[in-house]
Amino acid sequence: MTNITNISLDSIEFPEPIMVSVNGVELEVFEAGMQNADNPIILCHGFPEHAFSWRYQIPALVAAGYHVIVPNQRGYGNSSRPTEVTSYDIQHLTGDLVALLDYYGYQNATFVGHDWGANVVWNLALLHPERVRRVINMALPYQERGEKPWIEFMEEVFGEDFYFVHFNRQPGVADRILENHTSQFFRNLFRKNVPPAPPEPGMSMINLARATNPLGEPILKDNELSVFASAFKSSGFTGSINWYRNLDRNWHLMANIKPIIKQPTLMIYGDRDMIPESQSLYDFAPNLDVVNLDCGHWIQQEKPEETNLAILKWLERQNYVEDSDKN
């Protein structure tokens, strides 16, 4: 296995982006390890993040022999920001990743997701199972489809001010508040043990943007925070929030899809994350391994070395299993 201790996390150079036309949009894509063609791994960021959130994983994966492809998904960074809300439903989001595989000429890849990116990867494995070789997800386990659409359910449980609900019921309001407090919002957000979604009523994202005395030790350095703040000052928040505005649409779109993920799957939890561990994930992903790290929600940024080690050990074991099966 690659000795990740030889990779200095303080001297990482983030790749330069290219613009790729896929699925009717342009995606800003960062890639590394092109010499490792035919061994692709695609990293999918969460909300409100950026491909830059994977900066610590890219060199470790390249050193381990992977062609690393990291898109800013639609609505983020310099990628396209369609105006139609429905352009951000799960069919479009997963379709972008399928088209990205086609662009590079790959039949399938290992997909890694964090937060909202994990949600996209779970659904990609259901909608396009032949394009997913392995699944590695962080923070957000597969969300079992209940009897009621998501926003209706959350409004009943958490109230109309819960930010998922607020994003849908008062379109444009949160977008403007976050855009007016962008730098402060990211300074407050990326802190240890400050969850992005506390499970109680209230517009947690919006309140966090206005907070003047945030709790928790900062996770990111000022120059790292500036990457996120600058990106959202340029793009705004509407495209990324539109992912939330499709939750009920996605509930309907996935109605007839059998929720069984057959691919080898690794789930990484942060023990201090307010998103709870799933007690039924094995029912949906029977080929599952689970790793717990002592951190909050921003797993791969708060615990980069531990995250890299967990991913690389698991991938090495999967490679061994595949090679054994071939023999």
Short mmCIF file of C-alpha atoms in Angstrom, two decimals:
data_model
loop_
_atom_site.label_atom_id
_atom_site.label_comp_id
_atom_site.label_asym_id
_atom_site.label_seq_id
_atom_site.Cartn_x
_atom_site.Cartn_y
_atom_site.Cartn_z
CA MET A 1 0.00 0.00 0.00
CA THR A 2 1.11 3.56 -0.69
CA ASN A 3 2.90 5.12 2.25
CA ILE A 4 0.75 8.21 2.74
CA THR A 5 3.11 9.51 5.41
CA ASN A 6 5.41 10.46 2.54
CA ILE A 7 2.81 12.90 1.22
CA SER A 8 3.06 16.33 2.80
CA LEU A 9 -0.39 17.77 3.41
CA ASP A 10 1.14 21.24 3.74
CA SER A 11 2.58 21.32 0.22
CA ILE A 12 -0.30 19.99 -1.86
CA GLU A 13 -0.80 21.70 -5.21
CA PHE A 14 -4.38 21.56 -6.42
CA PRO A 15 -4.75 20.65 -10.12
CA GLU A 16 -5.65 23.24 -12.73
CA PRO A 17 -9.21 22.83 -14.02
CA ILE A 18 -10.47 21.97 -17.46
CA MET A 19 -13.98 22.61 -18.76
CA VAL A 20 -15.77 19.52 -20.01
CA SER A 21 -19.03 19.54 -22.01
CA VAL A 22 -21.30 16.73 -20.84
CA ASN A 23 -25.03 16.10 -20.57
CA GLY A 24 -25.96 19.56 -21.85
CA VAL A 25 -23.79 21.46 -19.35
CA GLU A 26 -20.16 22.35 -18.82
CA LEU A 27 -18.43 20.95 -15.76
CA GLU A 28 -15.28 22.36 -14.21
CA VAL A 29 -13.13 19.27 -13.69
CA PHE A 30 -9.89 18.84 -11.79
CA GLU A 31 -7.93 15.71 -12.62
CA ALA A 32 -4.63 14.14 -11.67
CA GLY A 33 -2.87 10.87 -12.30
CA MET A 34 -3.58 10.71 -16.01
CA GLN A 35 -0.71 8.21 -16.19
CA ASN A 36 -2.99 5.82 -14.30
CA ALA A 37 -5.51 5.55 -17.12
CA ASP A 38 -7.99 2.67 -16.86
CA ASN A 39 -8.16 2.96 -13.06
CA PRO A 40 -10.55 5.87 -12.52
CA ILE A 41 -11.91 7.19 -9.24
CA ILE A 42 -14.38 10.08 -9.23
CA LEU A 43 -14.78 12.27 -6.13
CA CYS A 44 -18.13 14.03 -5.57
CA HIS A 45 -18.30 16.98 -3.17
CA GLY A 46 -21.14 17.97 -0.86
CA PHE A 47 -22.98 21.18 0.09
CA PRO A 48 -21.89 23.90 0.35
CA GLU A 49 -18.52 22.77 -0.89
CA HIS A 50 -16.31 22.53 -3.94
CA ALA A 51 -13.96 20.08 -5.64
CA PHE A 52 -11.26 21.70 -3.48
CA SER A 53 -12.63 19.77 -0.49
CA TRP A 54 -10.84 16.68 -1.90
CA ARG A 55 -7.41 18.34 -2.06
CA TYR A 56 -5.91 16.01 0.56
CA GLN A 57 -7.16 12.82 -1.10
CA ILE A 58 -6.01 13.55 -4.66
CA PRO A 59 -2.23 13.01 -4.23
CA ALA A 60 -2.69 9.91 -2.07
CA LEU A 61 -4.99 8.32 -4.64
CA VAL A 62 -2.67 9.23 -7.52
CA ALA A 63 0.27 7.68 -5.66
CA ALA A 64 -1.82 4.54 -5.17
CA GLY A 65 -2.31 4.24 -8.94
CA TYR A 66 -5.64 5.94 -9.60
CA HIS A 67 -6.73 8.39 -12.27
CA VAL A 68 -8.48 10.93 -10.04
CA ILE A 69 -11.34 12.96 -11.52
CA VAL A 70 -12.96 15.65 -9.36
CA PRO A 71 -15.81 17.67 -10.86
CA ASN A 72 -17.45 20.76 -9.55
CA GLN A 73 -20.95 19.45 -10.07
CA ARG A 74 -23.61 21.55 -11.77
CA GLY A 75 -24.40 24.68 -9.79
CA TYR A 76 -20.93 24.85 -8.24
CA GLY A 77 -17.71 26.70 -9.05
CA ASN A 78 -17.37 27.54 -12.70
CA SER A 79 -19.62 24.70 -13.81
CA SER A 80 -22.91 25.50 -15.52
CA ARG A 81 -25.76 26.88 -13.45
CA PRO A 82 -28.99 26.18 -15.33
CA THR A 83 -31.89 28.45 -14.43
CA GLU A 84 -34.57 25.76 -14.32
CA VAL A 85 -34.89 24.27 -10.84
CA THR A 86 -35.71 20.83 -12.24
CA SER A 87 -32.32 20.81 -14.01
CA TYR A 88 -30.87 19.83 -10.62
CA ASP A 89 -32.91 16.68 -10.02
CA ILE A 90 -31.26 13.33 -9.36
CA GLN A 91 -31.56 12.22 -12.98
CA HIS A 92 -29.57 15.24 -14.13
CA LEU A 93 -26.98 14.97 -11.35
CA THR A 94 -26.33 11.28 -11.93
CA GLY A 95 -26.53 11.81 -15.69
CA ASP A 96 -23.64 14.27 -15.45
CA LEU A 97 -21.45 11.59 -13.86
CA VAL A 98 -22.40 8.99 -16.45
CA ALA A 99 -21.59 11.47 -19.21
CA LEU A 100 -18.28 12.25 -17.50
CA LEU A 101 -17.39 8.56 -17.67
CA ASP A 102 -18.29 8.58 -21.36
CA TYR A 103 -16.11 11.66 -21.93
CA TYR A 104 -13.07 9.83 -20.54
CA GLY A 105 -13.98 6.57 -22.26
CA TYR A 106 -14.56 4.61 -19.06
CA GLN A 107 -17.22 1.93 -18.69
CA ASN A 108 -17.24 2.32 -14.91
CA ALA A 109 -15.34 3.81 -11.98
CA THR A 110 -15.07 3.88 -8.23
CA PHE A 111 -17.20 6.75 -6.96
CA VAL A 112 -16.58 8.60 -3.71
CA GLY A 113 -19.14 10.98 -2.23
CA HIS A 114 -19.40 13.22 0.79
CA ASP A 115 -22.65 14.73 2.12
CA TRP A 116 -24.84 15.62 -0.90
CA GLY A 117 -22.21 13.99 -3.11
CA ALA A 118 -22.85 10.75 -1.21
CA ASN A 119 -26.56 11.07 -1.95
CA VAL A 120 -25.77 11.41 -5.65
CA VAL A 121 -23.44 8.39 -5.55
CA TRP A 122 -26.02 6.23 -3.75
CA ASN A 123 -28.57 7.04 -6.42
CA LEU A 124 -26.06 6.64 -9.23
CA ALA A 125 -25.43 3.08 -8.06
CA LEU A 126 -29.19 2.45 -8.22
CA LEU A 127 -29.95 4.20 -11.52
CA HIS A 128 -26.80 3.19 -13.41
CA PRO A 129 -25.36 0.18 -11.57
CA GLU A 130 -23.28 -0.94 -14.56
CA ARG A 131 -21.31 2.33 -14.41
CA VAL A 132 -20.34 2.01 -10.71
CA ARG A 133 -17.51 -0.33 -9.79
CA ARG A 134 -17.33 0.51 -6.09
CA VAL A 135 -18.94 2.97 -3.70
CA ILE A 136 -17.18 4.97 -0.98
CA ASN A 137 -19.42 7.41 0.86
CA MET A 138 -18.94 9.70 3.82
CA ALA A 139 -21.23 11.37 6.35
CA LEU A 140 -24.56 10.62 4.66
CA PRO A 141 -25.75 7.00 4.62
CA TYR A 142 -28.34 5.88 2.11
CA GLN A 143 -31.60 7.67 2.91
CA GLU A 144 -34.45 5.21 2.97
CA ARG A 145 -37.43 6.41 0.94
CA GLY A 146 -40.34 6.88 3.33
CA GLU A 147 -44.07 7.04 2.73
CA LYS A 148 -44.13 10.82 2.33
CA PRO A 149 -42.07 13.12 0.09
CA TRP A 150 -38.98 14.44 1.86
CA ILE A 151 -39.95 18.07 2.37
CA GLU A 152 -43.45 17.23 3.52
CA PHE A 153 -41.97 14.78 6.03
CA MET A 154 -39.32 17.24 7.28
CA GLU A 155 -41.84 20.02 7.66
CA GLU A 156 -43.96 17.80 9.89
CA VAL A 157 -40.98 16.75 12.02
CA PHE A 158 -38.78 19.86 12.14
CA GLY A 159 -41.15 22.70 11.26
CA GLU A 160 -41.37 25.25 8.47
CA ASP A 161 -38.18 27.06 9.51
CA PHE A 162 -35.94 24.02 9.13
CA TYR A 163 -33.54 24.95 6.37
CA PHE A 164 -34.44 22.07 4.03
CA VAL A 165 -38.06 23.25 4.23
CA HIS A 166 -37.18 26.95 4.13
CA PHE A 167 -35.14 26.46 0.94
CA ASN A 168 -38.26 25.02 -0.73
CA ARG A 169 -41.06 27.11 0.76
CA GLN A 170 -39.33 30.49 0.50
CA PRO A 171 -37.27 30.33 -2.70
CA GLY A 172 -34.60 32.97 -3.04
CA VAL A 173 -34.60 34.16 0.58
CA ALA A 174 -31.80 31.93 1.89
CA ASP A 175 -29.87 32.42 -1.33
CA ARG A 176 -29.67 36.19 -0.74
CA ILE A 177 -28.84 35.89 2.96
CA LEU A 178 -25.97 33.49 2.33
CA GLU A 179 -24.69 35.63 -0.54
CA ASN A 180 -24.70 38.70 1.74
CA HIS A 181 -22.70 36.88 4.42
CA THR A 182 -20.54 34.53 2.35
CA SER A 183 -17.16 34.95 4.03
CA GLN A 184 -18.61 34.92 7.54
CA PHE A 185 -20.74 31.90 6.68
CA PHE A 186 -17.75 29.78 5.66
CA ARG A 187 -15.69 30.93 8.65
CA ASN A 188 -18.50 29.75 10.91
CA LEU A 189 -19.33 26.58 9.02
CA PHE A 190 -16.00 24.76 8.79
CA ARG A 191 -15.43 24.16 12.49
CA LYS A 192 -14.99 21.06 14.54
CA ASN A 193 -18.18 19.78 16.12
CA VAL A 194 -20.34 22.45 14.49
CA PRO A 195 -22.86 20.38 12.53
CA PRO A 196 -24.32 21.60 9.25
CA ALA A 197 -27.77 20.27 10.08
CA PRO A 198 -28.69 20.03 13.77
CA PRO A 199 -31.86 17.99 14.06
CA GLU A 200 -34.05 20.64 15.62
CA PRO A 201 -36.29 23.36 14.18
CA GLY A 202 -34.60 26.47 12.87
CA MET A 203 -32.89 27.80 9.78
CA SER A 204 -29.53 26.43 10.86
CA MET A 205 -27.64 27.35 7.69
CA ILE A 206 -29.04 30.87 7.67
CA ASN A 207 -28.52 31.40 11.38
CA LEU A 208 -24.95 30.16 11.03
CA ALA A 209 -24.32 32.77 8.34
CA ARG A 210 -25.39 35.49 10.76
CA ALA A 211 -23.61 34.11 13.83
CA THR A 212 -20.98 36.32 15.42
CA ASN A 213 -19.70 33.92 18.09
CA PRO A 214 -19.38 30.48 16.48
CA LEU A 215 -18.30 27.52 18.54
CA GLY A 216 -15.64 24.99 17.69
CA GLU A 217 -12.07 25.05 16.52
CA PRO A 218 -11.58 26.09 12.87
CA ILE A 219 -10.80 23.23 10.49
CA LEU A 220 -9.50 25.29 7.58
CA LYS A 221 -6.75 27.84 7.20
CA ASP A 222 -7.60 31.32 5.93
CA ASN A 223 -6.24 30.61 2.45
CA GLU A 224 -8.37 27.46 2.26
CA LEU A 225 -11.48 29.27 3.41
CA SER A 226 -10.90 31.89 0.76
CA VAL A 227 -11.19 29.25 -1.98
CA PHE A 228 -14.72 28.35 -0.86
CA ALA A 229 -15.78 31.94 -0.22
CA SER A 230 -14.43 33.18 -3.55
CA ALA A 231 -16.12 30.38 -5.45
CA PHE A 232 -19.53 31.11 -3.93
CA LYS A 233 -19.15 34.86 -4.25
CA SER A 234 -18.77 34.20 -7.97
CA SER A 235 -21.41 31.51 -8.42
CA GLY A 236 -23.92 32.47 -5.78
CA PHE A 237 -25.83 29.83 -3.81
CA THR A 238 -28.94 29.30 -5.93
CA GLY A 239 -27.55 26.49 -8.07
CA SER A 240 -26.39 24.47 -5.08
CA ILE A 241 -29.58 25.12 -3.09
CA ASN A 242 -31.60 23.95 -6.10
CA TRP A 243 -30.40 20.43 -5.28
CA TYR A 244 -32.56 20.68 -2.12
CA ARG A 245 -35.47 22.05 -4.15
CA ASN A 246 -35.63 18.74 -6.00
CA LEU A 247 -35.88 16.47 -2.99
CA ASP A 248 -39.60 15.82 -3.43
CA ARG A 249 -39.17 15.45 -7.19
CA ASN A 250 -36.41 12.90 -6.53
CA TRP A 251 -38.73 11.05 -4.14
CA HIS A 252 -41.15 10.55 -7.02
CA LEU A 253 -38.45 9.78 -9.60
CA MET A 254 -37.00 6.98 -7.47
CA ALA A 255 -40.36 5.41 -6.63
CA ASN A 256 -39.97 2.31 -8.80
CA ILE A 257 -36.24 1.74 -8.28
CA LYS A 258 -35.35 -1.24 -6.11
CA PRO A 259 -33.04 0.17 -3.40
CA ILE A 260 -30.32 -2.49 -3.34
CA ILE A 261 -26.72 -1.42 -3.90
CA LYS A 262 -24.82 -4.53 -4.92
CA GLN A 263 -21.39 -2.98 -5.41
CA PRO A 264 -18.69 -3.27 -2.73
CA THR A 265 -19.35 -0.32 -0.45
CA LEU A 266 -17.39 1.57 2.20
CA MET A 267 -19.22 3.94 4.52
CA ILE A 268 -17.14 6.39 6.58
CA TYR A 269 -18.84 8.12 9.51
CA GLY A 270 -17.64 10.96 11.69
CA ASP A 271 -18.51 9.98 15.25
CA ARG A 272 -19.16 13.63 16.17
CA ASP A 273 -21.36 14.30 13.15
CA MET A 274 -24.97 15.18 13.93
CA ILE A 275 -26.10 13.03 11.00
CA PRO A 276 -26.78 9.70 12.69
CA GLU A 277 -25.42 6.36 11.60
CA SER A 278 -27.88 4.22 9.71
CA GLN A 279 -29.08 1.16 11.56
CA SER A 280 -30.34 -0.41 8.33
CA LEU A 281 -27.62 0.37 5.81
CA TYR A 282 -26.67 -3.30 5.46
CA ASP A 283 -30.21 -3.93 4.18
CA PHE A 284 -29.58 -1.59 1.25
CA ALA A 285 -25.85 -2.22 0.73
CA PRO A 286 -25.20 -5.87 1.66
CA ASN A 287 -21.52 -5.73 0.56
CA LEU A 288 -20.78 -3.06 3.14
CA ASP A 289 -17.81 -2.15 5.29
CA VAL A 290 -17.99 0.64 7.86
CA VAL A 291 -15.25 2.88 9.27
CA ASN A 292 -15.74 5.39 12.10
CA LEU A 293 -13.43 8.35 12.59
CA ASP A 294 -13.25 10.68 15.58
CA CYS A 295 -14.41 13.84 13.83
CA GLY A 296 -17.43 15.85 12.80
CA HIS A 297 -19.15 16.29 9.46
CA TRP A 298 -16.24 17.53 7.32
CA ILE A 299 -14.52 14.16 7.45
CA GLN A 300 -11.96 14.30 4.64
CA GLN A 301 -10.90 17.84 5.55
CA GLU A 302 -10.83 17.44 9.33
CA LYS A 303 -9.10 14.03 9.32
CA PRO A 304 -7.34 13.83 5.94
CA GLU A 305 -4.65 11.31 6.83
CA GLU A 306 -7.07 8.98 8.59
CA THR A 307 -9.53 9.30 5.71
CA ASN A 308 -6.84 8.51 3.15
CA LEU A 309 -5.70 5.49 5.15
CA ALA A 310 -9.25 4.15 5.44
CA ILE A 311 -9.89 4.56 1.72
CA LEU A 312 -6.57 3.11 0.57
CA LYS A 313 -6.71 0.10 2.89
CA TRP A 314 -10.22 -0.69 1.73
CA LEU A 315 -9.36 -0.28 -1.95
CA GLU A 316 -6.30 -2.47 -1.54
CA ARG A 317 -8.44 -5.17 0.04
CA GLN A 318 -10.98 -4.92 -2.79
CA ASN A 319 -8.21 -5.25 -5.36
CA TYR A 320 -6.95 -8.36 -3.58
CA VAL A 321 -10.44 -9.88 -3.58
CA GLU A 322 -10.89 -9.16 -7.28
CA ASP A 323 -7.50 -10.61 -8.14
CA SER A 324 -8.23 -13.72 -6.08
CA ASP A 325 -11.56 -14.20 -7.86
CA LYS A 326 -9.83 -13.97 -11.24
CA ASN A 327 -7.42 -16.71 -10.22
#
